[in-house]
Amino acid sequence: METLEVAGVGDGITITVNVQGDKHAPLILCVHGWPELSYSWRHQMSYFAQRGYRVAAMDVRGYGSSSKPDAVEAYTLKTIAGDVAAVARALSEEPTVLFGHDWGALIVYNTALLYPDTIRAVAGMSVPFTPWSEVSLIELYSAVYDGRFFYIKYFQQANAPEREAEQDVGATLRKIYYALSGDSPREAWLVHKPETAGLLDGMVDPDPFPDWMSATDLAVYVQAFEHGGFRGPFNRYRAVALDHTDFTDFQGVKLAQPSCFIAGETDAIRDYVPGHDGFADAGAGCADFRGTTLIPKVGHWVQQEAPGKTNQALEAFLNGLS
């Protein structure tokens, strides 16, 4: 494993990238979501490096060892997509395949939109691609969750989410990871509670934690968030309104590159709009969609909860590109 520092978008911004495999091999670049790290891709890095790829996983700005600017404006999708493109170009002269999970999925989709010559193909996990529309994400969820708690609405507040999350980082991460996993009831993440509630109110702190994440794995995340805090991760949510302005010219535009979608069958994200299965037509916004893989009894953290089945689906996608 090699660790590199790549210049991101903006003065003094550096992106930490862990790389495994032959530097002359085709590149796969992995982008994590909230609240995770490049470490989230440990199972994919070793697997695909052994199969002839160079695999890189970056700490998204605001996370891990990457730069953590303070301004909300530094966390727009357009800016972070620029970081991804910069990393891809620094590591390969050829177009890159991107894997993205959660926010990382949205980041890689939009990197493909903005940098079509740099990105060869995209595998998205847990969040399907949806073309930009006239309605912003924050407007949608403010309407859907009017009068009740929804975490994206809560994260728009200044400072309160950080105070709550950083009071006991270990408990925060255990509760979040468990609530969205396949080991927890599917409705646990979207449980009805007052609009004035906190993120962690009513969440279970499992003891023991499910065996898909060991105590050693959890310690990696806890140490990183104790050191770096949650400001950058929450600022990504606060930048959502700015994203909508940045992508006005992409309204209705489909994802052109070959793409696939992989998710856990019990992922609560598919229930975000009541009465609508968010995974039912995951390829509707993609011009060259290669299929959906839903993994039974698995929740949101699909590449960690079910690394074997996730890797099989990713390998089939990669094999179809040649």
mmCIF file of C-alpha atoms in Angstrom:
data_model
loop_
_atom_site.group_PDB
_atom_site.id
_atom_site.type_symbol
_atom_site.label_atom_id
_atom_site.label_comp_id
_atom_site.label_asym_id
_atom_site.label_seq_id
_atom_site.Cartn_x
_atom_site.Cartn_y
_atom_site.Cartn_z
ATOM 1 C CA MET A 1 0.000 0.000 0.000
ATOM 2 C CA GLU A 2 1.309 3.423 -0.992
ATOM 3 C CA THR A 3 -0.004 6.736 0.307
ATOM 4 C CA LEU A 4 0.161 9.799 -1.939
ATOM 5 C CA GLU A 5 -0.734 13.475 -1.584
ATOM 6 C CA VAL A 6 -2.400 15.024 -4.651
ATOM 7 C CA ALA A 7 -3.213 18.706 -5.128
ATOM 8 C CA GLY A 8 -6.959 19.286 -5.034
ATOM 9 C CA VAL A 9 -9.062 22.259 -6.112
ATOM 10 C CA GLY A 10 -8.022 25.482 -4.364
ATOM 11 C CA ASP A 11 -4.872 26.903 -2.834
ATOM 12 C CA GLY A 12 -3.182 24.547 -0.420
ATOM 13 C CA ILE A 13 -5.755 21.759 -0.751
ATOM 14 C CA THR A 14 -4.270 18.280 -0.691
ATOM 15 C CA ILE A 15 -6.071 14.982 -1.104
ATOM 16 C CA THR A 16 -4.660 11.878 0.558
ATOM 17 C CA VAL A 17 -4.858 8.794 -1.639
ATOM 18 C CA ASN A 18 -4.055 5.192 -0.751
ATOM 19 C CA VAL A 19 -2.922 3.159 -3.753
ATOM 20 C CA GLN A 20 -2.433 -0.551 -4.275
ATOM 21 C CA GLY A 21 -1.331 -2.494 -7.367
ATOM 22 C CA ASP A 22 0.963 -2.050 -10.373
ATOM 23 C CA LYS A 23 1.289 1.619 -11.331
ATOM 24 C CA HIS A 24 1.062 0.672 -15.015
ATOM 25 C CA ALA A 25 -2.229 -1.220 -14.597
ATOM 26 C CA PRO A 26 -5.678 0.238 -15.428
ATOM 27 C CA LEU A 27 -6.818 2.574 -12.656
ATOM 28 C CA ILE A 28 -9.883 2.234 -10.427
ATOM 29 C CA LEU A 29 -10.509 5.232 -8.162
ATOM 30 C CA CYS A 30 -12.808 4.745 -5.154
ATOM 31 C CA VAL A 31 -14.717 7.589 -3.469
ATOM 32 C CA HIS A 32 -16.330 7.090 -0.057
ATOM 33 C CA GLY A 33 -19.446 8.635 1.466
ATOM 34 C CA TRP A 34 -20.635 9.937 4.836
ATOM 35 C CA PRO A 35 -19.329 9.361 7.456
ATOM 36 C CA GLU A 36 -16.546 7.150 6.166
ATOM 37 C CA LEU A 37 -12.960 7.116 4.864
ATOM 38 C CA SER A 38 -10.804 5.669 2.126
ATOM 39 C CA TYR A 39 -10.576 2.705 4.531
ATOM 40 C CA SER A 40 -14.155 1.837 3.567
ATOM 41 C CA TRP A 41 -12.723 0.364 0.349
ATOM 42 C CA ARG A 42 -10.189 -1.987 1.985
ATOM 43 C CA HIS A 43 -11.923 -5.114 0.683
ATOM 44 C CA GLN A 44 -12.117 -3.792 -2.887
ATOM 45 C CA MET A 45 -8.526 -2.535 -2.960
ATOM 46 C CA SER A 46 -6.937 -5.868 -2.151
ATOM 47 C CA TYR A 47 -9.338 -7.831 -4.346
ATOM 48 C CA PHE A 48 -8.909 -5.809 -7.528
ATOM 49 C CA ALA A 49 -5.195 -5.164 -7.083
ATOM 50 C CA GLN A 50 -4.761 -8.952 -7.144
ATOM 51 C CA ARG A 51 -6.703 -9.012 -10.423
ATOM 52 C CA GLY A 52 -4.467 -6.705 -12.387
ATOM 53 C CA TYR A 53 -5.781 -3.250 -11.519
ATOM 54 C CA ARG A 54 -4.222 -0.271 -9.825
ATOM 55 C CA VAL A 55 -6.741 0.632 -7.125
ATOM 56 C CA ALA A 56 -6.796 4.008 -5.405
ATOM 57 C CA ALA A 57 -9.046 5.170 -2.575
ATOM 58 C CA MET A 58 -9.085 8.834 -1.582
ATOM 59 C CA ASP A 59 -10.030 10.562 1.627
ATOM 60 C CA VAL A 60 -12.607 13.082 0.385
ATOM 61 C CA ARG A 61 -11.799 16.647 1.479
ATOM 62 C CA GLY A 62 -12.976 17.157 5.048
ATOM 63 C CA TYR A 63 -12.136 13.559 5.978
ATOM 64 C CA GLY A 64 -9.148 11.566 7.161
ATOM 65 C CA SER A 65 -5.790 13.037 6.202
ATOM 66 C CA SER A 66 -7.092 15.260 3.386
ATOM 67 C CA SER A 67 -7.454 19.032 3.748
ATOM 68 C CA LYS A 68 -10.379 20.303 5.816
ATOM 69 C CA PRO A 69 -11.266 23.861 4.741
ATOM 70 C CA ASP A 70 -13.829 25.651 6.916
ATOM 71 C CA ALA A 71 -16.076 27.307 4.322
ATOM 72 C CA VAL A 72 -19.281 25.615 3.192
ATOM 73 C CA GLU A 73 -18.475 26.772 -0.342
ATOM 74 C CA ALA A 74 -15.422 24.508 -0.335
ATOM 75 C CA TYR A 75 -17.639 21.403 -0.248
ATOM 76 C CA THR A 76 -19.795 21.730 -3.358
ATOM 77 C CA LEU A 77 -20.172 18.714 -5.623
ATOM 78 C CA LYS A 78 -18.491 20.680 -8.405
ATOM 79 C CA THR A 79 -15.433 21.340 -6.244
ATOM 80 C CA ILE A 80 -15.138 17.791 -4.926
ATOM 81 C CA ALA A 81 -15.620 16.409 -8.450
ATOM 82 C CA GLY A 82 -12.640 18.579 -9.386
ATOM 83 C CA ASP A 83 -10.625 16.859 -6.647
ATOM 84 C CA VAL A 84 -11.591 13.445 -8.041
ATOM 85 C CA ALA A 85 -10.624 14.457 -11.577
ATOM 86 C CA ALA A 86 -7.309 15.828 -10.293
ATOM 87 C CA VAL A 87 -6.532 12.550 -8.534
ATOM 88 C CA ALA A 88 -7.505 10.504 -11.597
ATOM 89 C CA ARG A 89 -5.254 12.576 -13.859
ATOM 90 C CA ALA A 90 -2.365 12.448 -11.399
ATOM 91 C CA LEU A 91 -2.468 8.658 -11.272
ATOM 92 C CA SER A 92 -3.266 7.732 -14.876
ATOM 93 C CA GLU A 93 -2.953 9.095 -18.377
ATOM 94 C CA GLU A 94 -5.875 6.911 -19.445
ATOM 95 C CA PRO A 95 -9.578 7.370 -18.599
ATOM 96 C CA THR A 96 -10.393 6.067 -15.123
ATOM 97 C CA VAL A 97 -13.113 3.801 -13.741
ATOM 98 C CA LEU A 98 -14.780 5.254 -10.656
ATOM 99 C CA PHE A 99 -16.435 3.417 -7.762
ATOM 100 C CA GLY A 100 -18.540 5.602 -5.447
ATOM 101 C CA HIS A 101 -20.653 4.909 -2.378
ATOM 102 C CA ASP A 102 -23.296 7.126 -0.714
ATOM 103 C CA TRP A 103 -22.175 10.765 -1.237
ATOM 104 C CA GLY A 104 -19.271 9.198 -3.093
ATOM 105 C CA ALA A 105 -21.753 7.850 -5.644
ATOM 106 C CA LEU A 106 -23.132 11.338 -6.274
ATOM 107 C CA ILE A 107 -19.583 12.660 -6.447
ATOM 108 C CA VAL A 108 -18.483 10.131 -9.067
ATOM 109 C CA TYR A 109 -21.634 10.559 -11.167
ATOM 110 C CA ASN A 110 -21.083 14.281 -11.330
ATOM 111 C CA THR A 111 -17.367 13.890 -11.968
ATOM 112 C CA ALA A 112 -18.365 11.849 -15.011
ATOM 113 C CA LEU A 113 -20.738 14.625 -16.141
ATOM 114 C CA LEU A 114 -18.140 17.357 -15.735
ATOM 115 C CA TYR A 115 -15.067 15.466 -16.984
ATOM 116 C CA PRO A 116 -16.268 13.017 -19.653
ATOM 117 C CA ASP A 117 -12.812 12.591 -21.201
ATOM 118 C CA THR A 118 -11.269 11.676 -17.846
ATOM 119 C CA ILE A 119 -13.843 9.131 -16.650
ATOM 120 C CA ARG A 120 -14.309 5.836 -18.482
ATOM 121 C CA ALA A 121 -17.099 4.226 -16.439
ATOM 122 C CA VAL A 122 -18.901 4.548 -13.117
ATOM 123 C CA ALA A 123 -20.128 2.046 -10.527
ATOM 124 C CA GLY A 124 -22.463 3.694 -8.021
ATOM 125 C CA MET A 125 -23.449 2.148 -4.718
ATOM 126 C CA SER A 126 -26.444 2.837 -2.462
ATOM 127 C CA VAL A 127 -27.511 6.050 -4.245
ATOM 128 C CA PRO A 128 -28.705 5.829 -7.891
ATOM 129 C CA PHE A 129 -27.985 8.546 -10.415
ATOM 130 C CA THR A 130 -30.837 10.982 -10.924
ATOM 131 C CA PRO A 131 -30.508 13.729 -13.560
ATOM 132 C CA TRP A 132 -30.586 17.272 -12.245
ATOM 133 C CA SER A 133 -33.998 18.930 -12.188
ATOM 134 C CA GLU A 134 -35.524 22.303 -11.344
ATOM 135 C CA VAL A 135 -36.147 21.180 -7.748
ATOM 136 C CA SER A 136 -33.152 21.093 -5.412
ATOM 137 C CA LEU A 137 -32.508 18.202 -3.049
ATOM 138 C CA ILE A 138 -33.062 20.348 0.012
ATOM 139 C CA GLU A 139 -36.379 21.649 -1.367
ATOM 140 C CA LEU A 140 -37.535 18.091 -2.020
ATOM 141 C CA TYR A 141 -36.723 16.750 1.431
ATOM 142 C CA SER A 142 -37.993 19.866 3.210
ATOM 143 C CA ALA A 143 -41.365 19.194 1.596
ATOM 144 C CA VAL A 144 -41.372 15.423 2.134
ATOM 145 C CA TYR A 145 -40.321 15.720 5.781
ATOM 146 C CA ASP A 146 -42.254 18.849 6.663
ATOM 147 C CA GLY A 147 -42.870 18.998 10.418
ATOM 148 C CA ARG A 148 -40.684 15.997 11.303
ATOM 149 C CA PHE A 149 -37.017 15.205 11.756
ATOM 150 C CA PHE A 150 -34.885 14.396 8.732
ATOM 151 C CA TYR A 151 -31.123 14.324 9.076
ATOM 152 C CA ILE A 152 -30.351 16.385 5.938
ATOM 153 C CA LYS A 153 -32.592 19.166 7.271
ATOM 154 C CA TYR A 154 -30.933 18.896 10.685
ATOM 155 C CA PHE A 155 -27.453 19.162 9.173
ATOM 156 C CA GLN A 156 -28.297 22.583 7.718
ATOM 157 C CA GLN A 157 -27.970 24.038 11.225
ATOM 158 C CA ALA A 158 -24.681 25.654 12.197
ATOM 159 C CA ASN A 159 -22.645 23.918 14.930
ATOM 160 C CA ALA A 160 -25.396 21.874 16.618
ATOM 161 C CA PRO A 161 -24.773 18.717 14.550
ATOM 162 C CA GLU A 162 -21.027 18.940 15.250
ATOM 163 C CA ARG A 163 -21.585 19.325 18.989
ATOM 164 C CA GLU A 164 -23.834 16.285 19.065
ATOM 165 C CA ALA A 165 -21.635 14.057 16.899
ATOM 166 C CA GLU A 166 -18.343 14.981 18.569
ATOM 167 C CA GLN A 167 -19.505 14.513 22.168
ATOM 168 C CA ASP A 168 -18.730 10.774 21.940
ATOM 169 C CA VAL A 169 -17.357 9.937 18.520
ATOM 170 C CA GLY A 170 -17.259 6.196 19.106
ATOM 171 C CA ALA A 171 -20.914 6.028 20.115
ATOM 172 C CA THR A 172 -21.900 8.334 17.241
ATOM 173 C CA LEU A 173 -20.293 6.161 14.610
ATOM 174 C CA ARG A 174 -21.530 2.889 16.087
ATOM 175 C CA LYS A 175 -25.102 4.194 16.177
ATOM 176 C CA ILE A 176 -25.012 5.543 12.616
ATOM 177 C CA TYR A 177 -23.346 2.473 11.148
ATOM 178 C CA TYR A 178 -25.731 0.117 12.946
ATOM 179 C CA ALA A 179 -28.914 2.075 12.175
ATOM 180 C CA LEU A 180 -28.247 1.932 8.433
ATOM 181 C CA SER A 181 -26.940 -1.636 8.341
ATOM 182 C CA GLY A 182 -28.770 -4.795 7.435
ATOM 183 C CA ASP A 183 -28.583 -5.874 11.084
ATOM 184 C CA SER A 184 -30.924 -3.087 12.180
ATOM 185 C CA PRO A 185 -34.658 -2.777 11.482
ATOM 186 C CA ARG A 186 -35.083 -1.083 8.101
ATOM 187 C CA GLU A 187 -37.150 1.740 9.561
ATOM 188 C CA ALA A 188 -34.563 2.611 12.245
ATOM 189 C CA TRP A 189 -32.920 5.355 10.201
ATOM 190 C CA LEU A 190 -36.166 7.054 9.230
ATOM 191 C CA VAL A 191 -37.996 6.624 12.532
ATOM 192 C CA HIS A 192 -40.582 9.351 13.191
ATOM 193 C CA LYS A 193 -39.372 11.861 15.758
ATOM 194 C CA PRO A 194 -39.938 15.586 16.388
ATOM 195 C CA GLU A 195 -38.336 18.169 14.136
ATOM 196 C CA THR A 196 -36.455 19.434 17.200
ATOM 197 C CA ALA A 197 -34.810 16.048 17.875
ATOM 198 C CA GLY A 198 -31.114 15.322 17.490
ATOM 199 C CA LEU A 199 -29.599 12.860 15.039
ATOM 200 C CA LEU A 200 -28.784 10.253 17.667
ATOM 201 C CA ASP A 201 -31.997 10.481 19.695
ATOM 202 C CA GLY A 202 -33.522 7.018 19.938
ATOM 203 C CA MET A 203 -30.661 5.250 18.149
ATOM 204 C CA VAL A 204 -29.268 1.939 19.426
ATOM 205 C CA ASP A 205 -25.613 1.575 20.411
ATOM 206 C CA PRO A 206 -25.128 -2.138 19.658
ATOM 207 C CA ASP A 207 -23.081 -4.331 21.961
ATOM 208 C CA PRO A 208 -21.503 -6.233 20.408
ATOM 209 C CA PHE A 209 -21.292 -4.544 17.042
ATOM 210 C CA PRO A 210 -22.148 -6.802 14.049
ATOM 211 C CA ASP A 211 -19.165 -8.788 12.860
ATOM 212 C CA TRP A 212 -18.959 -7.173 9.404
ATOM 213 C CA MET A 213 -16.946 -4.416 11.099
ATOM 214 C CA SER A 214 -14.362 -5.501 13.664
ATOM 215 C CA ALA A 215 -13.250 -3.524 16.694
ATOM 216 C CA THR A 216 -10.025 -2.798 14.829
ATOM 217 C CA ASP A 217 -11.962 -1.436 11.850
ATOM 218 C CA LEU A 218 -14.135 0.741 14.081
ATOM 219 C CA ALA A 219 -11.052 2.118 15.796
ATOM 220 C CA VAL A 220 -9.717 3.394 12.470
ATOM 221 C CA TYR A 221 -12.868 5.470 11.936
ATOM 222 C CA VAL A 222 -13.090 6.662 15.535
ATOM 223 C CA GLN A 223 -9.502 7.856 15.551
ATOM 224 C CA ALA A 224 -9.946 9.716 12.255
ATOM 225 C CA PHE A 225 -13.126 11.523 13.345
ATOM 226 C CA GLU A 226 -11.777 12.312 16.803
ATOM 227 C CA HIS A 227 -8.840 13.980 15.115
ATOM 228 C CA GLY A 228 -10.592 15.646 12.164
ATOM 229 C CA GLY A 229 -14.080 16.269 13.498
ATOM 230 C CA PHE A 230 -17.354 16.434 11.580
ATOM 231 C CA ARG A 231 -17.305 19.999 10.208
ATOM 232 C CA GLY A 232 -16.248 19.057 6.680
ATOM 233 C CA PRO A 233 -18.612 16.066 6.433
ATOM 234 C CA PHE A 234 -21.587 18.199 7.550
ATOM 235 C CA ASN A 235 -20.550 21.040 5.237
ATOM 236 C CA ARG A 236 -21.083 18.708 2.273
ATOM 237 C CA TYR A 237 -24.774 18.651 3.198
ATOM 238 C CA ARG A 238 -24.846 22.402 3.772
ATOM 239 C CA ALA A 239 -23.531 22.947 0.249
ATOM 240 C CA VAL A 240 -26.511 21.202 -1.370
ATOM 241 C CA ALA A 241 -28.255 24.465 -2.300
ATOM 242 C CA LEU A 242 -25.077 25.658 -4.033
ATOM 243 C CA ASP A 243 -24.884 22.403 -5.993
ATOM 244 C CA HIS A 244 -28.226 23.081 -7.611
ATOM 245 C CA THR A 245 -26.977 26.430 -8.943
ATOM 246 C CA ASP A 246 -23.706 24.930 -10.189
ATOM 247 C CA PHE A 247 -25.463 22.260 -12.262
ATOM 248 C CA THR A 248 -28.230 24.302 -13.877
ATOM 249 C CA ASP A 249 -26.814 23.502 -17.313
ATOM 250 C CA PHE A 250 -27.056 19.761 -16.608
ATOM 251 C CA GLN A 251 -30.786 19.595 -15.909
ATOM 252 C CA GLY A 252 -32.196 16.507 -17.612
ATOM 253 C CA VAL A 253 -28.752 15.319 -18.807
ATOM 254 C CA LYS A 254 -28.237 11.555 -18.582
ATOM 255 C CA LEU A 255 -25.027 9.898 -17.473
ATOM 256 C CA ALA A 256 -23.252 8.940 -20.687
ATOM 257 C CA GLN A 257 -20.544 6.535 -19.514
ATOM 258 C CA PRO A 258 -21.155 2.835 -18.877
ATOM 259 C CA SER A 259 -22.600 2.537 -15.380
ATOM 260 C CA CYS A 260 -24.035 0.071 -12.885
ATOM 261 C CA PHE A 261 -25.755 0.221 -9.517
ATOM 262 C CA ILE A 262 -25.099 -1.944 -6.455
ATOM 263 C CA ALA A 263 -26.927 -1.726 -3.134
ATOM 264 C CA GLY A 264 -28.139 -3.626 -0.120
ATOM 265 C CA GLU A 265 -31.710 -4.823 -0.412
ATOM 266 C CA THR A 266 -32.655 -3.395 3.000
ATOM 267 C CA ASP A 267 -30.955 -0.008 2.565
ATOM 268 C CA ALA A 268 -33.191 2.694 4.055
ATOM 269 C CA ILE A 269 -32.226 5.098 1.280
ATOM 270 C CA ARG A 270 -34.662 3.345 -1.032
ATOM 271 C CA ASP A 271 -37.462 4.529 1.295
ATOM 272 C CA TYR A 272 -36.549 8.238 1.403
ATOM 273 C CA VAL A 273 -39.623 9.282 -0.574
ATOM 274 C CA PRO A 274 -42.661 7.562 1.010
ATOM 275 C CA GLY A 275 -44.525 5.316 -1.403
ATOM 276 C CA HIS A 276 -41.662 5.255 -3.890
ATOM 277 C CA ASP A 277 -38.958 2.590 -4.190
ATOM 278 C CA GLY A 278 -35.812 4.587 -4.911
ATOM 279 C CA PHE A 279 -34.046 1.511 -6.319
ATOM 280 C CA ALA A 280 -36.868 0.380 -8.634
ATOM 281 C CA ASP A 281 -35.440 1.952 -11.795
ATOM 282 C CA ALA A 282 -31.879 2.825 -10.861
ATOM 283 C CA GLY A 283 -30.733 3.102 -14.463
ATOM 284 C CA ALA A 284 -33.426 5.487 -15.674
ATOM 285 C CA GLY A 285 -31.026 8.421 -15.745
ATOM 286 C CA CYS A 286 -28.196 6.532 -17.435
ATOM 287 C CA ALA A 287 -27.606 6.266 -21.189
ATOM 288 C CA ASP A 288 -25.468 3.092 -20.974
ATOM 289 C CA PHE A 289 -26.713 1.260 -17.893
ATOM 290 C CA ARG A 290 -25.294 -2.226 -17.298
ATOM 291 C CA GLY A 291 -27.642 -3.352 -14.532
ATOM 292 C CA THR A 292 -28.605 -3.304 -10.860
ATOM 293 C CA THR A 293 -27.394 -5.710 -8.185
ATOM 294 C CA LEU A 294 -29.365 -5.760 -4.923
ATOM 295 C CA ILE A 295 -27.780 -7.908 -2.217
ATOM 296 C CA PRO A 296 -30.236 -9.602 0.183
ATOM 297 C CA LYS A 297 -30.094 -8.982 3.960
ATOM 298 C CA VAL A 298 -27.612 -6.143 3.487
ATOM 299 C CA GLY A 299 -28.079 -2.488 4.353
ATOM 300 C CA HIS A 300 -26.392 0.746 3.401
ATOM 301 C CA TRP A 301 -22.712 -0.144 3.897
ATOM 302 C CA VAL A 302 -22.828 -2.636 1.050
ATOM 303 C CA GLN A 303 -19.123 -2.928 0.163
ATOM 304 C CA GLN A 304 -18.286 -3.504 3.837
ATOM 305 C CA GLU A 305 -21.276 -5.613 4.865
ATOM 306 C CA ALA A 306 -21.028 -7.919 1.839
ATOM 307 C CA PRO A 307 -17.584 -7.465 0.261
ATOM 308 C CA GLY A 308 -17.612 -10.791 -1.570
ATOM 309 C CA LYS A 309 -20.905 -10.256 -3.390
ATOM 310 C CA THR A 310 -20.118 -6.593 -4.001
ATOM 311 C CA ASN A 311 -16.779 -7.499 -5.545
ATOM 312 C CA GLN A 312 -18.410 -10.104 -7.762
ATOM 313 C CA ALA A 313 -20.838 -7.496 -9.096
ATOM 314 C CA LEU A 314 -18.054 -4.971 -9.630
ATOM 315 C CA GLU A 315 -15.893 -7.547 -11.396
ATOM 316 C CA ALA A 316 -18.733 -8.453 -13.752
ATOM 317 C CA PHE A 317 -19.162 -4.756 -14.556
ATOM 318 C CA LEU A 318 -15.443 -4.322 -15.222
ATOM 319 C CA ASN A 319 -15.309 -7.437 -17.404
ATOM 320 C CA GLY A 320 -18.142 -6.015 -19.504
ATOM 321 C CA LEU A 321 -16.116 -2.915 -20.296
ATOM 322 C CA SER A 322 -13.366 -4.729 -22.183
#
